[in-house]
């Protein structure tokens, strides 16, 4: 099983943890990113491994070549879902850095499903390699040199496979880079519908070409996720850390500073310090986890209002809740000051696409504030360099509707939160960062630290709240929407781990849960996975119903009734595992042994 899909021993009993324990467990999981040696994964490269640092340095040199002639070249970052949203964040950050140095911006992003995927969940587009290649060709038209960075945490997305394959067929223009957190031997090896290769075959082809220094794979192991398979958490953080380090080093090199291991380590250590600074606030983070869970349990909402890139972190977090926990898009929502203008996305304002595309603070005031109530929680995220009078004004409006107001405030040493702001916001997670004396890039490193810190806190709040809501069994995702091939395969894997049944029996149970009484025809059984995914995308609770049906050996209808009658998905699974007369197998009590 790939590292990114394994069950993490640290969080084995995550579903039984209280808010304080949840924060500690997620903190310990995030710390694994920086672990230098680990007996469990000793054979794999780590973030600080010499081979990884060398690869980062080599890719930085290729980026540096683009920076020398930015009019002819391009650095393209591409990803699906959470990875694509990170691609936008990073491309925009480094274009801003270039503008400040009066260099032509030469970074751009691609996200599967287009800009709609930035603010809503559009998982199905990930399955199309030819679409990925088409998008890349379009974006790079007329460019003489392109560094292409394909991000797929599990080395699994067909959309990225198509782009990497296209690059390798055009090495006179492209330098392809694969970023993920599994060894190549663990890359996804299922047949990709309507295409000639598996992801693993593409990755192996890249591996064979690595010695030429024209193709790169950047894949340190950072350990399994706190919630099995939820790669937007640790995988997303590690992506951000690696690529920002790489680009910062490329920019230093552009100013004739030699790229050394010491230089790379200096930057990486600033992120490691950010981990310590962030989790020093564990008690306050735990209080916010508890408050968010209470709101969601009472059918209330979490609204995240952020300024500048911290607003984007809020939107990214909110969108991730939809596929990961089968949350309604209204449950957790993010809003950014200045809306799409601040986001700097290619397609501009998408508000007219529908209510879920409304992401500005003005949209919040207009469409959310009137119905805001005491069951809702509102979280403000800002730095002391932002317009605090604007923050206070919004807080005052919200205070009339709910007392559940929290904030994450970032300051630099020597800055203090003004008393009026302190008085008006009762619960503040205040984080103070040391001053970084690193010339121009220093301001960007500080911004990156604040973004990562905010990401860690938001990951903890939303994941912790959904764990407390019973959306997780042990540390396994058991209540996610089957909206692409990867998630269909994950559903089968989770089902096998919990029930101990064969893959065929689990496949039948999932198909029965999707099609109900229509299941059984040869047409359904022999259909491509994409057809099942299409059918599953309009169903809810497909996996939980299949789990209970197999555990109790009952019909899909009875399983659904039991699930509906139970308080939570976790409670329904737990009750089915300890049902009288049922022999408890090793698989059902220790799913992680399959990892």
Coordinates of C-alpha atoms in Angstrom, one line a residue:
X1 CA 0.0 0.0 0.0
X2 CA 1.3 3.5 -0.8
X3 CA 2.6 5.5 2.1
X4 CA 0.1 8.3 1.3
X5 CA -2.8 5.8 1.8
X6 CA -1.5 4.0 4.9
X7 CA -2.9 4.3 8.3
X8 CA -0.6 6.3 10.6
X9 CA 0.2 4.5 13.9
X10 CA 0.3 7.8 15.7
X11 CA -3.4 8.4 15.1
X12 CA -4.6 4.8 15.5
X13 CA -7.3 5.9 18.1
X14 CA -7.9 9.4 16.6
X15 CA -11.7 8.9 16.7
X16 CA -11.7 8.5 20.5
X17 CA -9.6 11.7 21.1
X18 CA -10.9 14.8 22.8
X19 CA -10.1 18.3 21.3
X20 CA -6.8 18.6 23.2
X21 CA -5.6 15.1 22.2
X22 CA -6.7 15.7 18.6
X23 CA -4.4 18.8 18.3
X24 CA -1.5 16.9 19.9
X25 CA -1.9 13.9 17.5
X26 CA -2.1 16.2 14.4
X27 CA 0.9 18.2 15.7
X28 CA 2.9 14.9 16.0
X29 CA 1.9 13.9 12.5
X30 CA 2.9 17.2 10.9
X31 CA 6.2 16.9 12.7
X32 CA 7.0 13.8 10.7
X33 CA 7.5 16.1 7.6
X34 CA 10.8 17.2 9.2
X35 CA 11.8 13.8 10.7
X36 CA 15.4 13.0 9.6
X37 CA 15.2 9.3 10.2
X38 CA 12.4 6.8 10.9
X39 CA 12.9 3.1 11.4
X40 CA 9.5 2.4 9.8
X41 CA 10.4 4.1 6.5
X42 CA 14.2 4.0 6.7
X43 CA 14.5 2.9 3.1
X44 CA 12.9 6.0 1.8
X45 CA 14.3 9.5 1.1
X46 CA 13.3 12.1 3.6
X47 CA 12.9 15.9 3.3
X48 CA 16.5 16.4 4.6
X49 CA 18.0 13.5 2.7
X50 CA 21.1 14.4 0.7
X51 CA 19.5 13.0 -2.5
X52 CA 16.4 15.2 -2.0
X53 CA 18.4 18.4 -1.3
X54 CA 20.5 17.7 -4.4
X55 CA 17.4 17.2 -6.6
X56 CA 15.9 20.5 -5.2
X57 CA 19.2 22.3 -6.1
X58 CA 19.3 20.8 -9.6
X59 CA 15.7 21.8 -10.3
X60 CA 16.4 25.3 -9.0
X61 CA 19.1 25.6 -11.6
X62 CA 16.6 24.8 -14.3
X63 CA 14.2 27.4 -12.9
X64 CA 17.1 29.9 -12.8
X65 CA 17.6 29.5 -16.6
X66 CA 14.0 30.6 -17.1
X67 CA 14.5 33.6 -14.8
X68 CA 17.4 34.7 -17.0
X69 CA 15.2 35.0 -20.1
X70 CA 11.6 35.2 -18.6
X71 CA 10.1 36.4 -21.9
X72 CA 10.9 33.1 -23.7
X73 CA 10.3 30.8 -20.7
X74 CA 7.7 29.7 -18.3
X75 CA 7.5 27.8 -14.9
X76 CA 4.2 25.9 -14.9
X77 CA 2.8 24.4 -11.7
X78 CA -0.1 22.0 -12.2
X79 CA -2.3 20.0 -9.8
X80 CA -5.8 18.6 -9.2
X81 CA -8.0 19.8 -6.3
X82 CA -5.9 20.9 -3.3
X83 CA -2.6 20.6 -5.3
X84 CA -4.0 22.9 -8.0
X85 CA -5.1 25.5 -5.5
X86 CA -1.5 25.4 -4.1
X87 CA -0.2 25.9 -7.6
X88 CA -2.2 29.1 -7.9
X89 CA -1.0 30.4 -4.5
X90 CA 2.7 29.6 -5.4
X91 CA 2.6 31.0 -8.9
X92 CA 1.1 34.3 -7.7
X93 CA 3.5 34.6 -4.8
X94 CA 6.6 34.2 -7.0
X95 CA 5.2 36.5 -9.7
X96 CA 4.8 39.2 -7.0
X97 CA 8.4 38.6 -6.0
X98 CA 9.6 39.0 -9.6
X99 CA 7.6 42.2 -10.1
X100 CA 9.3 43.7 -7.0
X101 CA 12.6 42.9 -8.7
X102 CA 11.4 44.4 -12.0
X103 CA 11.6 41.0 -13.7
X104 CA 8.9 39.8 -16.1
X105 CA 6.6 37.4 -14.2
X106 CA 7.0 33.9 -15.6
X107 CA 5.1 31.6 -13.3
X108 CA 1.7 30.2 -14.1
X109 CA -0.7 27.5 -12.8
X110 CA -3.0 24.8 -14.2
X111 CA -5.8 23.2 -12.1
X112 CA -7.9 20.3 -13.4
X113 CA -11.4 21.5 -14.0
X114 CA -10.3 25.1 -14.5
X115 CA -10.8 28.0 -12.1
X116 CA -14.1 26.7 -10.9
X117 CA -12.0 24.1 -9.0
X118 CA -10.3 26.8 -7.1
X119 CA -13.4 27.6 -5.0
X120 CA -15.5 24.4 -5.4
X121 CA -14.9 20.7 -5.5
X122 CA -14.6 19.4 -9.1
X123 CA -12.9 16.0 -8.5
X124 CA -13.9 14.2 -11.7
X125 CA -11.5 16.2 -14.0
X126 CA -8.5 14.5 -12.3
X127 CA -9.2 11.3 -14.3
X128 CA -8.4 12.8 -17.8
X129 CA -4.8 12.6 -19.0
X130 CA -5.5 13.9 -22.5
X131 CA -7.2 16.9 -21.0
X132 CA -4.1 17.6 -18.9
X133 CA -1.8 17.4 -21.9
X134 CA -4.1 19.7 -24.0
X135 CA -4.2 22.3 -21.2
X136 CA -0.4 22.3 -20.9
X137 CA 0.1 22.6 -24.6
X138 CA -2.2 25.6 -24.7
X139 CA -0.6 27.4 -21.7
X140 CA 2.9 26.9 -23.1
X141 CA 2.3 27.9 -26.7
X142 CA 5.2 29.9 -28.2
X143 CA 7.6 29.3 -25.2
X144 CA 11.1 28.1 -25.9
X145 CA 11.8 26.7 -22.4
X146 CA 9.3 25.4 -19.8
X147 CA 9.9 23.9 -16.4
X148 CA 6.8 21.9 -15.7
X149 CA 6.0 20.9 -12.1
X150 CA 3.3 18.3 -11.8
X151 CA 2.0 17.9 -8.2
X152 CA 0.2 14.7 -7.2
X153 CA 0.8 13.7 -3.6
X154 CA 0.1 10.0 -4.1
X155 CA 1.7 9.8 -7.6
X156 CA -1.7 8.9 -8.9
X157 CA -3.5 11.7 -10.9
X158 CA -4.1 10.8 -14.6
X159 CA -4.4 14.5 -15.4
X160 CA -0.8 15.0 -14.3
X161 CA 0.4 11.7 -15.9
X162 CA -0.9 13.1 -19.3
X163 CA 1.1 16.3 -18.8
X164 CA 4.3 14.5 -17.8
X165 CA 4.0 12.2 -20.7
X166 CA 3.6 15.2 -23.1
X167 CA 6.7 16.8 -21.6
X168 CA 8.8 13.7 -22.1
X169 CA 7.8 13.6 -25.8
X170 CA 9.0 17.3 -26.1
X171 CA 12.2 17.4 -24.1
X172 CA 13.6 20.0 -26.4
X173 CA 11.2 22.5 -24.7
X174 CA 10.2 20.9 -21.4
X175 CA 11.9 20.0 -18.2
X176 CA 9.3 17.8 -16.4
X177 CA 9.3 17.6 -12.6
X178 CA 7.1 15.2 -10.7
X179 CA 6.3 16.1 -7.1
X180 CA 4.7 13.6 -4.7
X181 CA 5.3 11.6 -1.5
X182 CA 5.5 8.0 -2.5
X183 CA 8.4 6.0 -4.0
X184 CA 8.0 5.4 -7.7
X185 CA 7.4 1.7 -6.9
X186 CA 4.2 2.7 -5.1
X187 CA 2.8 5.0 -7.9
X188 CA -0.7 4.1 -9.0
X189 CA -0.6 1.2 -11.4
X190 CA -4.3 0.8 -12.4
X191 CA -5.2 1.1 -16.1
X192 CA -6.2 4.7 -17.0
X193 CA -9.4 4.6 -19.1
X194 CA -8.9 5.6 -22.7
X195 CA -5.1 6.0 -22.3
X196 CA -2.0 4.0 -23.1
X197 CA -0.1 4.0 -19.8
X198 CA -0.5 3.7 -16.0
X199 CA 0.8 6.4 -13.8
X200 CA 3.6 4.1 -12.6
X201 CA 4.8 3.5 -16.2
X202 CA 5.0 7.3 -16.7
X203 CA 6.9 7.6 -13.4
X204 CA 9.3 4.7 -14.3
X205 CA 10.0 6.3 -17.6
X206 CA 10.9 9.5 -15.8
X207 CA 13.1 7.6 -13.4
X208 CA 15.0 6.1 -16.3
X209 CA 15.7 9.6 -17.7
X210 CA 16.7 11.2 -14.4
X211 CA 20.4 10.7 -15.0
X212 CA 20.2 13.0 -18.0
X213 CA 19.4 16.0 -15.7
X214 CA 16.5 16.9 -18.0
X215 CA 13.8 15.1 -16.0
X216 CA 13.3 15.2 -12.2
X217 CA 11.3 13.3 -9.5
X218 CA 11.0 15.0 -6.1
X219 CA 9.4 12.5 -3.8
X220 CA 10.5 12.5 -0.2
X221 CA 8.5 10.3 2.2
X222 CA 6.8 12.4 4.9
X223 CA 4.9 9.5 6.6
X224 CA 1.2 8.6 6.3
X225 CA -1.5 11.2 6.8
X226 CA -3.2 11.8 10.2
X227 CA -6.5 10.8 8.5
X228 CA -5.6 8.0 6.1
X229 CA -5.5 9.2 2.5
X230 CA -6.2 12.9 3.3
X231 CA -3.2 14.2 1.3
X232 CA -4.3 17.8 1.3
X233 CA -3.0 17.9 4.9
X234 CA 0.6 16.7 5.3
X235 CA 1.1 16.3 1.5
X236 CA -0.1 19.8 0.9
X237 CA 2.1 21.3 3.6
X238 CA 5.2 19.3 2.3
X239 CA 4.4 20.5 -1.3
X240 CA 4.3 24.1 -0.1
X241 CA 7.6 23.8 1.9
X242 CA 9.5 22.0 -0.9
X243 CA 8.5 24.2 -3.8
X244 CA 8.8 27.6 -2.0
X245 CA 12.3 26.5 -0.9
X246 CA 13.2 25.5 -4.4
X247 CA 12.0 28.8 -6.0
X248 CA 13.6 30.9 -3.3
X249 CA 16.9 29.2 -3.9
X250 CA 16.5 29.7 -7.7
X251 CA 16.0 33.4 -7.0
X252 CA 19.0 33.7 -4.8
X253 CA 21.0 31.9 -7.5
X254 CA 19.7 34.4 -10.0
X255 CA 21.5 37.1 -7.9
X256 CA 24.7 35.1 -8.3
X257 CA 24.5 33.4 -4.9
X258 CA 25.6 29.8 -5.2
X259 CA 23.0 27.1 -4.5
X260 CA 24.4 25.1 -1.6
X261 CA 23.0 22.5 0.8
X262 CA 23.5 25.0 3.6
X263 CA 21.4 27.6 1.8
X264 CA 18.6 25.0 1.3
X265 CA 18.7 23.9 4.9
X266 CA 18.5 27.4 6.2
X267 CA 15.2 28.0 4.4
X268 CA 13.8 24.5 5.3
X269 CA 14.6 25.2 9.0
X270 CA 12.4 28.3 8.9
X271 CA 9.5 26.1 8.2
X272 CA 10.5 23.7 10.9
X273 CA 10.5 26.6 13.4
X274 CA 7.0 27.6 12.1
X275 CA 5.8 24.2 13.2
X276 CA 7.0 24.9 16.8
X277 CA 5.7 28.4 16.8
X278 CA 2.2 27.3 15.6
X279 CA 1.7 24.4 17.9
X280 CA 2.8 26.4 20.9
X281 CA -0.8 27.7 20.6
X282 CA -2.3 24.1 21.0
X283 CA -4.7 25.0 23.8
X284 CA -6.3 27.8 21.9
X285 CA -6.5 25.7 18.7
X286 CA -8.2 22.9 20.7
X287 CA -10.8 25.4 22.0
X288 CA -11.5 26.4 18.4
X289 CA -11.8 22.7 17.3
X290 CA -14.4 22.1 20.0
X291 CA -16.3 25.3 19.1
X292 CA -16.4 24.4 15.4
X293 CA -17.5 20.8 16.1
X294 CA -20.3 22.2 18.3
X295 CA -21.5 24.5 15.5
X296 CA -21.4 21.7 12.9
X297 CA -23.2 19.3 15.2
X298 CA -26.0 21.9 15.7
X299 CA -26.3 22.2 11.9
X300 CA -24.5 25.6 12.1
X301 CA -21.5 26.7 10.0
X302 CA -17.9 27.8 10.2
X303 CA -17.2 30.9 8.2
X304 CA -13.5 31.9 7.6
X305 CA -12.8 35.5 6.7
X306 CA -9.2 36.2 5.7
X307 CA -7.1 39.0 4.3
X308 CA -4.7 38.7 1.4
X309 CA -3.2 35.2 0.9
X310 CA -4.5 34.1 4.4
X311 CA -8.0 34.5 2.9
X312 CA -7.0 32.1 0.2
X313 CA -5.8 29.6 2.8
X314 CA -9.4 29.8 4.3
X315 CA -11.0 29.2 0.9
X316 CA -8.7 26.2 0.2
X317 CA -9.5 24.6 3.6
X318 CA -13.3 25.1 3.1
X319 CA -13.3 23.4 -0.3
X320 CA -11.3 20.4 0.9
X321 CA -14.0 19.6 3.5
X322 CA -16.5 18.7 0.7
X323 CA -14.7 15.7 -0.8
X324 CA -12.9 14.6 2.4
X325 CA -15.9 14.5 4.7
X326 CA -18.9 14.6 2.3
X327 CA -19.6 18.0 3.8
X328 CA -22.1 20.3 2.3
X329 CA -20.4 23.3 0.6
X330 CA -22.3 25.6 3.1
X331 CA -20.9 23.9 6.2
X332 CA -17.5 25.5 6.0
X333 CA -17.0 28.5 3.8
X334 CA -14.0 30.8 3.1
X335 CA -14.1 34.5 2.1
X336 CA -11.2 36.7 1.0
X337 CA -10.9 40.5 1.2
X338 CA -11.1 41.9 -2.4
X339 CA -12.6 38.6 -3.7
X340 CA -11.3 37.3 -7.1
X341 CA -9.2 40.5 -7.6
X342 CA -7.0 39.5 -4.6
X343 CA -7.1 35.8 -5.7
X344 CA -5.6 36.8 -9.1
X345 CA -7.0 33.8 -10.9
X346 CA -6.9 33.6 -14.7
X347 CA -10.6 33.5 -15.3
X348 CA -11.5 36.5 -13.1
X349 CA -14.7 36.9 -11.2
X350 CA -16.8 33.7 -11.1
X351 CA -19.5 35.0 -8.8
X352 CA -22.1 34.7 -11.5
X353 CA -21.5 30.9 -11.6
X354 CA -23.7 30.4 -8.5
X355 CA -23.9 31.1 -4.8
X356 CA -21.0 28.8 -3.9
X357 CA -18.7 31.0 -6.1
X358 CA -19.3 34.1 -3.9
X359 CA -16.0 34.5 -2.0
X360 CA -15.5 38.2 -1.1
X361 CA -16.1 39.8 2.2
X362 CA -18.9 41.9 0.5
X363 CA -20.5 38.6 -0.5
X364 CA -20.4 37.4 3.1
X365 CA -22.0 40.6 4.3
X366 CA -24.7 40.5 1.6
X367 CA -25.6 36.8 1.5
X368 CA -24.5 35.2 4.8
X369 CA -24.7 37.9 7.5
X370 CA -28.5 38.3 7.4
X371 CA -29.0 34.6 8.3
X372 CA -26.0 34.3 10.7
X373 CA -27.0 32.9 14.1
X374 CA -25.7 31.8 17.5
X375 CA -25.1 28.3 16.2
X376 CA -22.4 29.6 13.7
X377 CA -18.8 30.2 14.3
X378 CA -16.9 33.0 12.5
X379 CA -13.0 33.0 12.3
X380 CA -11.1 36.1 11.2
X381 CA -7.5 35.6 9.9
X382 CA -5.2 38.6 9.5
X383 CA -1.8 40.1 10.1
X384 CA -1.1 43.3 12.0
X385 CA 0.0 44.8 8.7
X386 CA -3.6 44.5 7.4
X387 CA -6.2 47.2 7.7
X388 CA -7.3 46.5 11.3
X389 CA -10.1 49.1 11.2
X390 CA -11.6 46.9 8.4
X391 CA -11.3 43.8 10.6
X392 CA -13.0 45.7 13.6
X393 CA -15.8 46.8 11.3
X394 CA -16.6 43.3 10.2
X395 CA -16.3 41.9 13.7
X396 CA -18.8 44.5 14.9
X397 CA -21.3 43.4 12.3
X398 CA -20.9 39.7 13.2
X399 CA -21.2 40.4 16.9
X400 CA -24.8 41.3 16.6
X401 CA -25.5 37.8 15.3
X402 CA -23.2 35.4 17.1
X403 CA -20.8 35.5 20.1
X404 CA -18.7 32.6 18.6
X405 CA -16.0 34.9 17.2
X406 CA -12.4 33.7 16.9
X407 CA -9.3 35.1 15.2
X408 CA -5.8 34.0 14.1
X409 CA -3.6 37.1 14.2
X410 CA 0.0 37.1 12.9
X411 CA 2.5 39.7 14.2
X412 CA 6.2 40.3 13.8
X413 CA 8.3 40.8 17.0
X414 CA 7.8 44.3 18.3
X415 CA 4.2 44.6 16.9
X416 CA 1.3 44.5 19.3
X417 CA -2.4 44.0 18.8
X418 CA -4.2 47.3 19.5
X419 CA -6.4 47.3 22.6
X420 CA -9.6 48.1 20.6
X421 CA -9.1 45.0 18.4
X422 CA -8.2 42.8 21.5
X423 CA -11.4 44.0 23.3
X424 CA -13.7 43.3 20.3
X425 CA -12.5 39.8 19.6
X426 CA -12.8 37.5 22.6
X427 CA -10.7 34.5 21.4
X428 CA -7.5 35.3 19.6
X429 CA -4.8 32.8 18.6
X430 CA -2.0 35.4 18.5
X431 CA 1.3 34.3 16.8
X432 CA 4.4 36.4 16.9
X433 CA 7.2 35.8 14.4
X434 CA 10.8 36.7 14.8
X435 CA 12.2 39.3 12.4
X436 CA 14.0 37.7 9.5
X437 CA 17.0 39.7 8.2
X438 CA 17.2 38.1 4.7
X439 CA 16.9 41.2 2.5
X440 CA 14.1 41.3 0.0
X441 CA 13.2 37.5 0.2
X442 CA 12.9 37.8 4.0
X443 CA 9.4 39.3 3.7
X444 CA 8.3 36.4 1.4
X445 CA 9.7 33.8 3.8
X446 CA 7.7 35.4 6.6
X447 CA 4.6 35.4 4.5
X448 CA 5.1 31.7 3.6
X449 CA 5.6 30.9 7.3
X450 CA 2.3 32.6 8.2
X451 CA 0.5 30.8 5.4
X452 CA 1.8 27.4 6.5
X453 CA 1.0 28.2 10.1
X454 CA -2.5 29.2 9.1
X455 CA -2.9 26.0 7.0
X456 CA -1.8 23.8 9.9
X457 CA -4.3 25.5 12.2
X458 CA -7.2 25.3 9.7
X459 CA -6.3 21.6 8.9
X460 CA -6.6 20.9 12.6
X461 CA -9.8 22.8 13.1
X462 CA -11.8 21.3 10.2
X463 CA -10.4 17.7 10.5
X464 CA -10.7 17.8 14.3
X465 CA -14.3 19.0 14.1
X466 CA -15.3 16.3 11.6
X467 CA -13.6 13.6 13.7
X468 CA -15.7 14.9 16.7
X469 CA -18.8 14.7 14.4
X470 CA -18.1 11.0 13.9
X471 CA -17.0 11.3 10.3
X472 CA -13.9 9.2 10.9
X473 CA -13.5 5.6 12.1
X474 CA -10.2 5.0 13.8
X475 CA -8.1 7.2 11.5
X476 CA -9.8 6.1 8.3
X477 CA -11.9 8.3 6.0
X478 CA -15.2 6.5 5.9
X479 CA -17.6 9.2 4.8
X480 CA -16.2 10.7 1.6
X481 CA -17.9 11.2 -1.8
X482 CA -16.8 8.8 -4.5
X483 CA -16.2 11.4 -7.2
X484 CA -13.2 10.0 -9.1
X485 CA -11.4 6.7 -9.8
X486 CA -8.9 7.3 -7.0
X487 CA -11.7 7.7 -4.5
X488 CA -13.5 4.6 -5.8
X489 CA -10.3 2.6 -5.3
X490 CA -9.9 4.1 -1.8
X491 CA -13.4 3.1 -0.9
X492 CA -12.6 -0.5 -1.8
X493 CA -9.4 -0.4 0.2
X494 CA -11.1 1.1 3.3
X495 CA -13.9 -1.5 3.0
X496 CA -11.4 -4.4 2.9
X497 CA -9.5 -3.0 5.9
X498 CA -12.5 -2.6 8.1
X499 CA -14.5 -5.8 7.1
X500 CA -11.7 -8.2 6.1
X501 CA -13.7 -9.3 3.0
X502 CA -12.2 -9.9 -0.4
X503 CA -11.8 -7.2 -3.0
X504 CA -14.5 -8.8 -5.2
X505 CA -17.0 -8.9 -2.3
X506 CA -16.2 -5.3 -1.4
X507 CA -16.6 -4.2 -5.0
X508 CA -20.0 -5.9 -5.1
X509 CA -21.0 -4.1 -1.9
X510 CA -20.0 -0.7 -3.2
X511 CA -21.8 -1.2 -6.5
X512 CA -24.9 -2.4 -4.6
X513 CA -24.7 0.7 -2.4
X514 CA -24.5 2.9 -5.6
X515 CA -27.2 1.2 -7.7
X516 CA -29.3 -0.4 -5.0
X517 CA -31.9 -2.7 -6.6
X518 CA -30.7 -2.0 -10.1
X519 CA -27.4 -3.7 -9.3
X520 CA -26.7 -7.2 -10.7
X521 CA -27.2 -6.7 -14.4
X522 CA -24.2 -7.7 -16.5
X523 CA -24.3 -4.2 -18.0
X524 CA -23.7 -2.7 -14.5
X525 CA -21.1 -5.2 -13.3
X526 CA -19.0 -4.9 -16.4
X527 CA -19.1 -1.1 -16.8
X528 CA -16.0 1.0 -16.6
X529 CA -15.2 2.5 -13.2
X530 CA -15.9 6.0 -14.7
X531 CA -19.6 4.9 -15.1
X532 CA -19.7 3.8 -11.4
X533 CA -18.1 7.1 -10.3
X534 CA -20.6 9.1 -12.4
X535 CA -23.5 7.2 -10.7
X536 CA -21.9 7.5 -7.2
X537 CA -21.4 11.3 -7.5
X538 CA -25.1 11.8 -7.1
X539 CA -25.4 9.4 -4.1
X540 CA -24.6 10.0 -0.5
X541 CA -23.2 7.7 2.2
X542 CA -22.1 5.0 -0.4
X543 CA -19.2 3.8 1.6
X544 CA -20.8 3.9 5.1
X545 CA -23.8 1.9 3.8
X546 CA -21.5 -0.7 2.2
X547 CA -19.4 -1.0 5.4
X548 CA -22.5 -1.7 7.5
X549 CA -24.0 -4.0 5.0
X550 CA -20.9 -6.2 5.0
X551 CA -20.3 -6.1 8.7
X552 CA -23.9 -7.1 9.5
X553 CA -24.4 -9.3 6.4
X554 CA -27.6 -7.4 5.7
X555 CA -29.3 -5.7 2.7
X556 CA -28.3 -2.3 1.5
X557 CA -31.8 -1.0 2.6
X558 CA -31.3 -2.3 6.1
X559 CA -27.8 -0.9 6.3
X560 CA -29.1 2.5 5.2
X561 CA -31.9 2.4 7.8
X562 CA -29.4 1.6 10.6
X563 CA -27.1 4.4 9.4
X564 CA -30.0 6.9 9.4
X565 CA -31.1 5.8 12.9
X566 CA -27.6 6.1 14.3
X567 CA -26.2 9.4 15.6
X568 CA -23.0 9.3 13.5
X569 CA -21.3 7.3 10.8
X570 CA -18.6 6.2 13.3
X571 CA -21.3 5.1 15.9
X572 CA -23.1 3.0 13.2
X573 CA -19.8 1.3 12.2
X574 CA -18.8 0.7 15.9
X575 CA -22.2 -0.8 16.7
X576 CA -21.9 -3.1 13.6
X577 CA -18.5 -4.3 14.6
X578 CA -19.5 -5.3 18.1
X579 CA -22.9 -6.8 17.1
X580 CA -23.7 -9.9 19.3
X581 CA -22.7 -13.1 17.6
X582 CA -20.4 -11.5 15.1
X583 CA -16.9 -12.9 15.3
X584 CA -14.4 -10.0 15.4
X585 CA -11.7 -10.5 12.9
X586 CA -8.2 -9.0 13.1
X587 CA -9.1 -6.8 10.1
X588 CA -12.1 -5.1 11.7
X589 CA -10.3 -4.4 15.0
X590 CA -6.9 -3.5 13.6
X591 CA -7.3 -2.0 10.1
X592 CA -3.9 -0.4 10.2
X593 CA -2.2 -3.9 10.1
X594 CA -3.0 -3.9 6.4
X595 CA -0.9 -0.8 5.9

